[in-house]
PDB file of C-alpha atoms in Angstrom:
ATOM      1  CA  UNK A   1    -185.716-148.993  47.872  1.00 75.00           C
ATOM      2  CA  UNK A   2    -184.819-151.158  45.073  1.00 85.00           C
ATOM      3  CA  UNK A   3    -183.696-154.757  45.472  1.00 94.00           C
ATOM      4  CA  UNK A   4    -182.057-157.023  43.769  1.00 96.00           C
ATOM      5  CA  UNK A   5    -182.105-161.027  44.117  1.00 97.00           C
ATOM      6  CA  UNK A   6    -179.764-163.596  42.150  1.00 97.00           C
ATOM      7  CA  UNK A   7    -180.070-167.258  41.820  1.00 97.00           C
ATOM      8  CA  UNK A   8    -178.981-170.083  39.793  1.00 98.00           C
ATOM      9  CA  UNK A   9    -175.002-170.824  41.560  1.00 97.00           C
ATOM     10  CA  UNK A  10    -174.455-174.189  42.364  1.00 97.00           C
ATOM     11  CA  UNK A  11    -171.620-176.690  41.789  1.00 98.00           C
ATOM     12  CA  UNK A  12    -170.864-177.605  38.387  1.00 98.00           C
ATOM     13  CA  UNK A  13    -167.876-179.953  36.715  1.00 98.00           C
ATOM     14  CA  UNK A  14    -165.328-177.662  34.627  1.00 98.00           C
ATOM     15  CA  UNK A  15    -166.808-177.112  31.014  1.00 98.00           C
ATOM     16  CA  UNK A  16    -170.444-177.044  32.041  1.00 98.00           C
ATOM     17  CA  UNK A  17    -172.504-174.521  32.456  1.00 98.00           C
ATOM     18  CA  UNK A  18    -175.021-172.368  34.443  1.00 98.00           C
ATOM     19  CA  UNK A  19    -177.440-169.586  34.253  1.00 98.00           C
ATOM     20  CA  UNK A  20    -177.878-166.663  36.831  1.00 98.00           C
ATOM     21  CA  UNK A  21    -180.567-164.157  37.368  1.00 98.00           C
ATOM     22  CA  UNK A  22    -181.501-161.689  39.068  1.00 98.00           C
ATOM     23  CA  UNK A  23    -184.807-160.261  39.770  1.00 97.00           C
ATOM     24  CA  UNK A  24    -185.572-156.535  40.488  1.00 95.00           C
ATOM     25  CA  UNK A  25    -188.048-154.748  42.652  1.00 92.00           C
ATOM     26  CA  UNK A  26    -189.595-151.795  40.685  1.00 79.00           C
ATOM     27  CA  UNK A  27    -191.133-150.612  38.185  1.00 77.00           C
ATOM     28  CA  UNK A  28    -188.390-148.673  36.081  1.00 88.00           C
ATOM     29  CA  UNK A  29    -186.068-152.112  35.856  1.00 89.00           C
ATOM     30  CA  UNK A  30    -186.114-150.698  32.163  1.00 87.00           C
ATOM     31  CA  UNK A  31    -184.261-147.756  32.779  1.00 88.00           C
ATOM     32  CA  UNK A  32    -181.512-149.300  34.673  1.00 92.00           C
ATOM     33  CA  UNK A  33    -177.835-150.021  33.653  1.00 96.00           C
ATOM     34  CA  UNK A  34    -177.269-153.686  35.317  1.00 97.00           C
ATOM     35  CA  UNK A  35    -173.953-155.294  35.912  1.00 98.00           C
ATOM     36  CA  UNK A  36    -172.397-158.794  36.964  1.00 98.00           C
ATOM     37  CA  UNK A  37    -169.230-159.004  39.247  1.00 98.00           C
ATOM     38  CA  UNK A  38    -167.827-161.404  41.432  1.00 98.00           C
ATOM     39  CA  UNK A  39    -165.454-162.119  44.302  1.00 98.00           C
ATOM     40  CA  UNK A  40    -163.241-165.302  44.743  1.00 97.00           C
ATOM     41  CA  UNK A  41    -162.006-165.957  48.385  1.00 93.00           C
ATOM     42  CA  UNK A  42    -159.103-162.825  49.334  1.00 96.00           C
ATOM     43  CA  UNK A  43    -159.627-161.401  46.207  1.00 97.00           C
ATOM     44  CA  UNK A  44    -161.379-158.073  45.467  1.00 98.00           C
ATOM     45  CA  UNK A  45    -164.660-157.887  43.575  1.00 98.00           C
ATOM     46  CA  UNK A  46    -164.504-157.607  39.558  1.00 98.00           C
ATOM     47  CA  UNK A  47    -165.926-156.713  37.194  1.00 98.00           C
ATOM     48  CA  UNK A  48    -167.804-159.635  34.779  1.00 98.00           C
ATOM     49  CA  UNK A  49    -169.965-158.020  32.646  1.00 98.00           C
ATOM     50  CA  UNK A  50    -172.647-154.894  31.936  1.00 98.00           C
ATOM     51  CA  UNK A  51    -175.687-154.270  30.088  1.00 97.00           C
ATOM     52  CA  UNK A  52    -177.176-151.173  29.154  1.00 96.00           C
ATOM     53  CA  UNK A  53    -180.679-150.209  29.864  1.00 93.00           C
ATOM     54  CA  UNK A  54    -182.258-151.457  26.444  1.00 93.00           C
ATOM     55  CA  UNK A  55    -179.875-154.888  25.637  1.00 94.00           C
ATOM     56  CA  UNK A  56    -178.369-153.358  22.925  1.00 94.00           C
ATOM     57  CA  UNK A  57    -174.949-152.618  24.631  1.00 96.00           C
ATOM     58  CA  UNK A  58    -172.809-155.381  25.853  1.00 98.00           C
ATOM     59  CA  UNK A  59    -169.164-155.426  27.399  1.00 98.00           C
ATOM     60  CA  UNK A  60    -167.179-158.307  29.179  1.00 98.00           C
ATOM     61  CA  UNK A  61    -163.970-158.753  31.247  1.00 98.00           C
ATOM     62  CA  UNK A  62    -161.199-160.257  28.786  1.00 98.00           C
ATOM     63  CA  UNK A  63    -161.295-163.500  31.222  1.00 98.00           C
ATOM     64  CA  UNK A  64    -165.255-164.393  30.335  1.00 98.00           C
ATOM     65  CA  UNK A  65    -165.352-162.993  26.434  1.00 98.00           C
ATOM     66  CA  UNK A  66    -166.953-165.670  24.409  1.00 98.00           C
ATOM     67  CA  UNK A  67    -167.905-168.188  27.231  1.00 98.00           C
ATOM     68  CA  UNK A  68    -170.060-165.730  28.940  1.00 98.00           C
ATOM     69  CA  UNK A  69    -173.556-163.722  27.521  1.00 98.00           C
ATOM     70  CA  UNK A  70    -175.228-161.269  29.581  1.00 98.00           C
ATOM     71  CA  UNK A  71    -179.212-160.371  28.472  1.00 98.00           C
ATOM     72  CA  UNK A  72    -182.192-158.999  29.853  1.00 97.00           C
ATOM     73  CA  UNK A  73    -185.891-159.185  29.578  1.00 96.00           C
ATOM     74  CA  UNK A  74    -187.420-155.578  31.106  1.00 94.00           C
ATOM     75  CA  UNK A  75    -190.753-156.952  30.968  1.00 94.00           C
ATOM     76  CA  UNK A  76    -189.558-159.531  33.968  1.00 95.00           C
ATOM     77  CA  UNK A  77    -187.588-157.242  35.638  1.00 95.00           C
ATOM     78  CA  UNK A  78    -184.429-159.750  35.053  1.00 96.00           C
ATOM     79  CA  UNK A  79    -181.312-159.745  33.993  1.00 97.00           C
ATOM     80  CA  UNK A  80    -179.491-162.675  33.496  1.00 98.00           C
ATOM     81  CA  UNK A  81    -176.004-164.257  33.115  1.00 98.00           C
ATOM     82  CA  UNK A  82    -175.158-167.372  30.496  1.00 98.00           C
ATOM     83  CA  UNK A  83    -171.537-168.551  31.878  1.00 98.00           C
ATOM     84  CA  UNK A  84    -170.729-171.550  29.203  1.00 98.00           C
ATOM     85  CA  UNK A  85    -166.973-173.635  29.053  1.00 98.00           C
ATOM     86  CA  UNK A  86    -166.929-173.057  33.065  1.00 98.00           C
ATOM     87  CA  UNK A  87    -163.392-172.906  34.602  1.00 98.00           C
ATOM     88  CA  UNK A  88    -162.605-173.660  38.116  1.00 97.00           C
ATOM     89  CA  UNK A  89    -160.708-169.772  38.412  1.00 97.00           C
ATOM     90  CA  UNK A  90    -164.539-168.563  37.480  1.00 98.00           C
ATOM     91  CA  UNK A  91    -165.250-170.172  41.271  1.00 98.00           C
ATOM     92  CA  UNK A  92    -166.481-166.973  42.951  1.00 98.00           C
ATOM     93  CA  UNK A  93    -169.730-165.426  44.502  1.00 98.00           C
ATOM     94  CA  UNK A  94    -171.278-163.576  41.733  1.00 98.00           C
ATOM     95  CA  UNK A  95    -172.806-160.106  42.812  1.00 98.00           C
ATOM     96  CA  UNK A  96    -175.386-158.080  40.485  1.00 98.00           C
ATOM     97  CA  UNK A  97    -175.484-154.735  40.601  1.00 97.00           C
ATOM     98  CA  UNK A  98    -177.423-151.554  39.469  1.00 95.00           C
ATOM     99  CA  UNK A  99    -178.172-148.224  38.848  1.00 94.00           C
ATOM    100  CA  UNK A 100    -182.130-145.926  37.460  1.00 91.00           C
ATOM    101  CA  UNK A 101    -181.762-143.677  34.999  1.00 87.00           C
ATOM    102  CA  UNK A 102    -177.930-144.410  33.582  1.00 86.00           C
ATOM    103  CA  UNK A 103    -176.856-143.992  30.135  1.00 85.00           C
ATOM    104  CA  UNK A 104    -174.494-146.526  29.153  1.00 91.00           C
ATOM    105  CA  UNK A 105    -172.591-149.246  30.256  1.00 95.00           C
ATOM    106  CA  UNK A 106    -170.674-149.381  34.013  1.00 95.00           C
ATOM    107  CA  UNK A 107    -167.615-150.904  34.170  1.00 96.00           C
ATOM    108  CA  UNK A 108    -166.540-150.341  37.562  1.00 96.00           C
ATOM    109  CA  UNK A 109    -167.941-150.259  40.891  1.00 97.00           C
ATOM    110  CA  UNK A 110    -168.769-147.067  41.473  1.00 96.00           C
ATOM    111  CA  UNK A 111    -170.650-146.993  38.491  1.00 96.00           C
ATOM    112  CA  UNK A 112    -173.698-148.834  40.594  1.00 96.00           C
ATOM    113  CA  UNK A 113    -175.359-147.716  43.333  1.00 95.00           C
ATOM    114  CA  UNK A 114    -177.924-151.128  44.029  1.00 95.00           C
ATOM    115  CA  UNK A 115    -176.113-154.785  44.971  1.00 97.00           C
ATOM    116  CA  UNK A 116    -177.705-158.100  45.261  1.00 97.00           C
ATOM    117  CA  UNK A 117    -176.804-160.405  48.095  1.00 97.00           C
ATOM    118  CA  UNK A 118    -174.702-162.550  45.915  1.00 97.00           C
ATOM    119  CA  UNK A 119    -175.225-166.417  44.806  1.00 98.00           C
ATOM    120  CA  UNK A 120    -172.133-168.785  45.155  1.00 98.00           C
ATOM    121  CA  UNK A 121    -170.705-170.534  41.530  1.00 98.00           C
ATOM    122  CA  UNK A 122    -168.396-173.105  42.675  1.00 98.00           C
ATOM    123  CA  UNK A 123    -166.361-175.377  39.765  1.00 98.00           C
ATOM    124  CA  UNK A 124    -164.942-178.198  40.132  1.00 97.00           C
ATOM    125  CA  UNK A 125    -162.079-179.622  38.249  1.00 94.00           C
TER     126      UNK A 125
END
């Protein structure tokens, strides 16, 4: 069973900054698509951005393009999310997500089949 843990929410003041990541259990992190979504309060979950199993394909939701960098480092099992120029609508519990053996890039839900337990990113105006 593979899981996945994120960390690094927290509070910040609009226009700052935080890093997430999220560790998996396993030993073929390498050959996983990976994926960052998130869910404000009554709202559904979205998606924020996707990784392919190398690092060499990136997408983004039009919302985070060019305040937001997803990367990973296979050798610590981690992926991680850079959110820069933070707004308070990018208040939300972010959610990574998952999936062995997938060419490409998921964009959707059902593109993942493995879900952290989510880490809360609150801004403040």
């Amino acid at each position: 069973q593979v899981q996945l843990v994120e960390s690094g929410g927290g509070l910040v003041q609009a226009g700052g900054s935080l890093r997430l990541s999220c560790a998996a259990s396993g030993r073929t992190f390498s050959t996983y698509r990976m994926g960052w979504f998130r869910q404000a309060p009554g709202k559904e979950r979205e998606f924020v951005a996707a990784i392919n199993w190398s690092g060499g394909r990136t997408d983004y939701a039009d919302s985070v393009k060019g305040r937001f960098t997803i990367s990973r480092d296979n050798a610590k099992n981690t992926v991680y999310l850079q959110m820069n120029s933070l707004k308070p609508e990018d208040t939300a519990v972010y959610y990574c997500a998952g999936r062995m053996g997938a060419y490409g890039l998921g964009l959707t839900l059902v593109d993942y089949d493995y879900w952290g337990q989510g880490t809360q990113v609150t801004v403040s105006s």
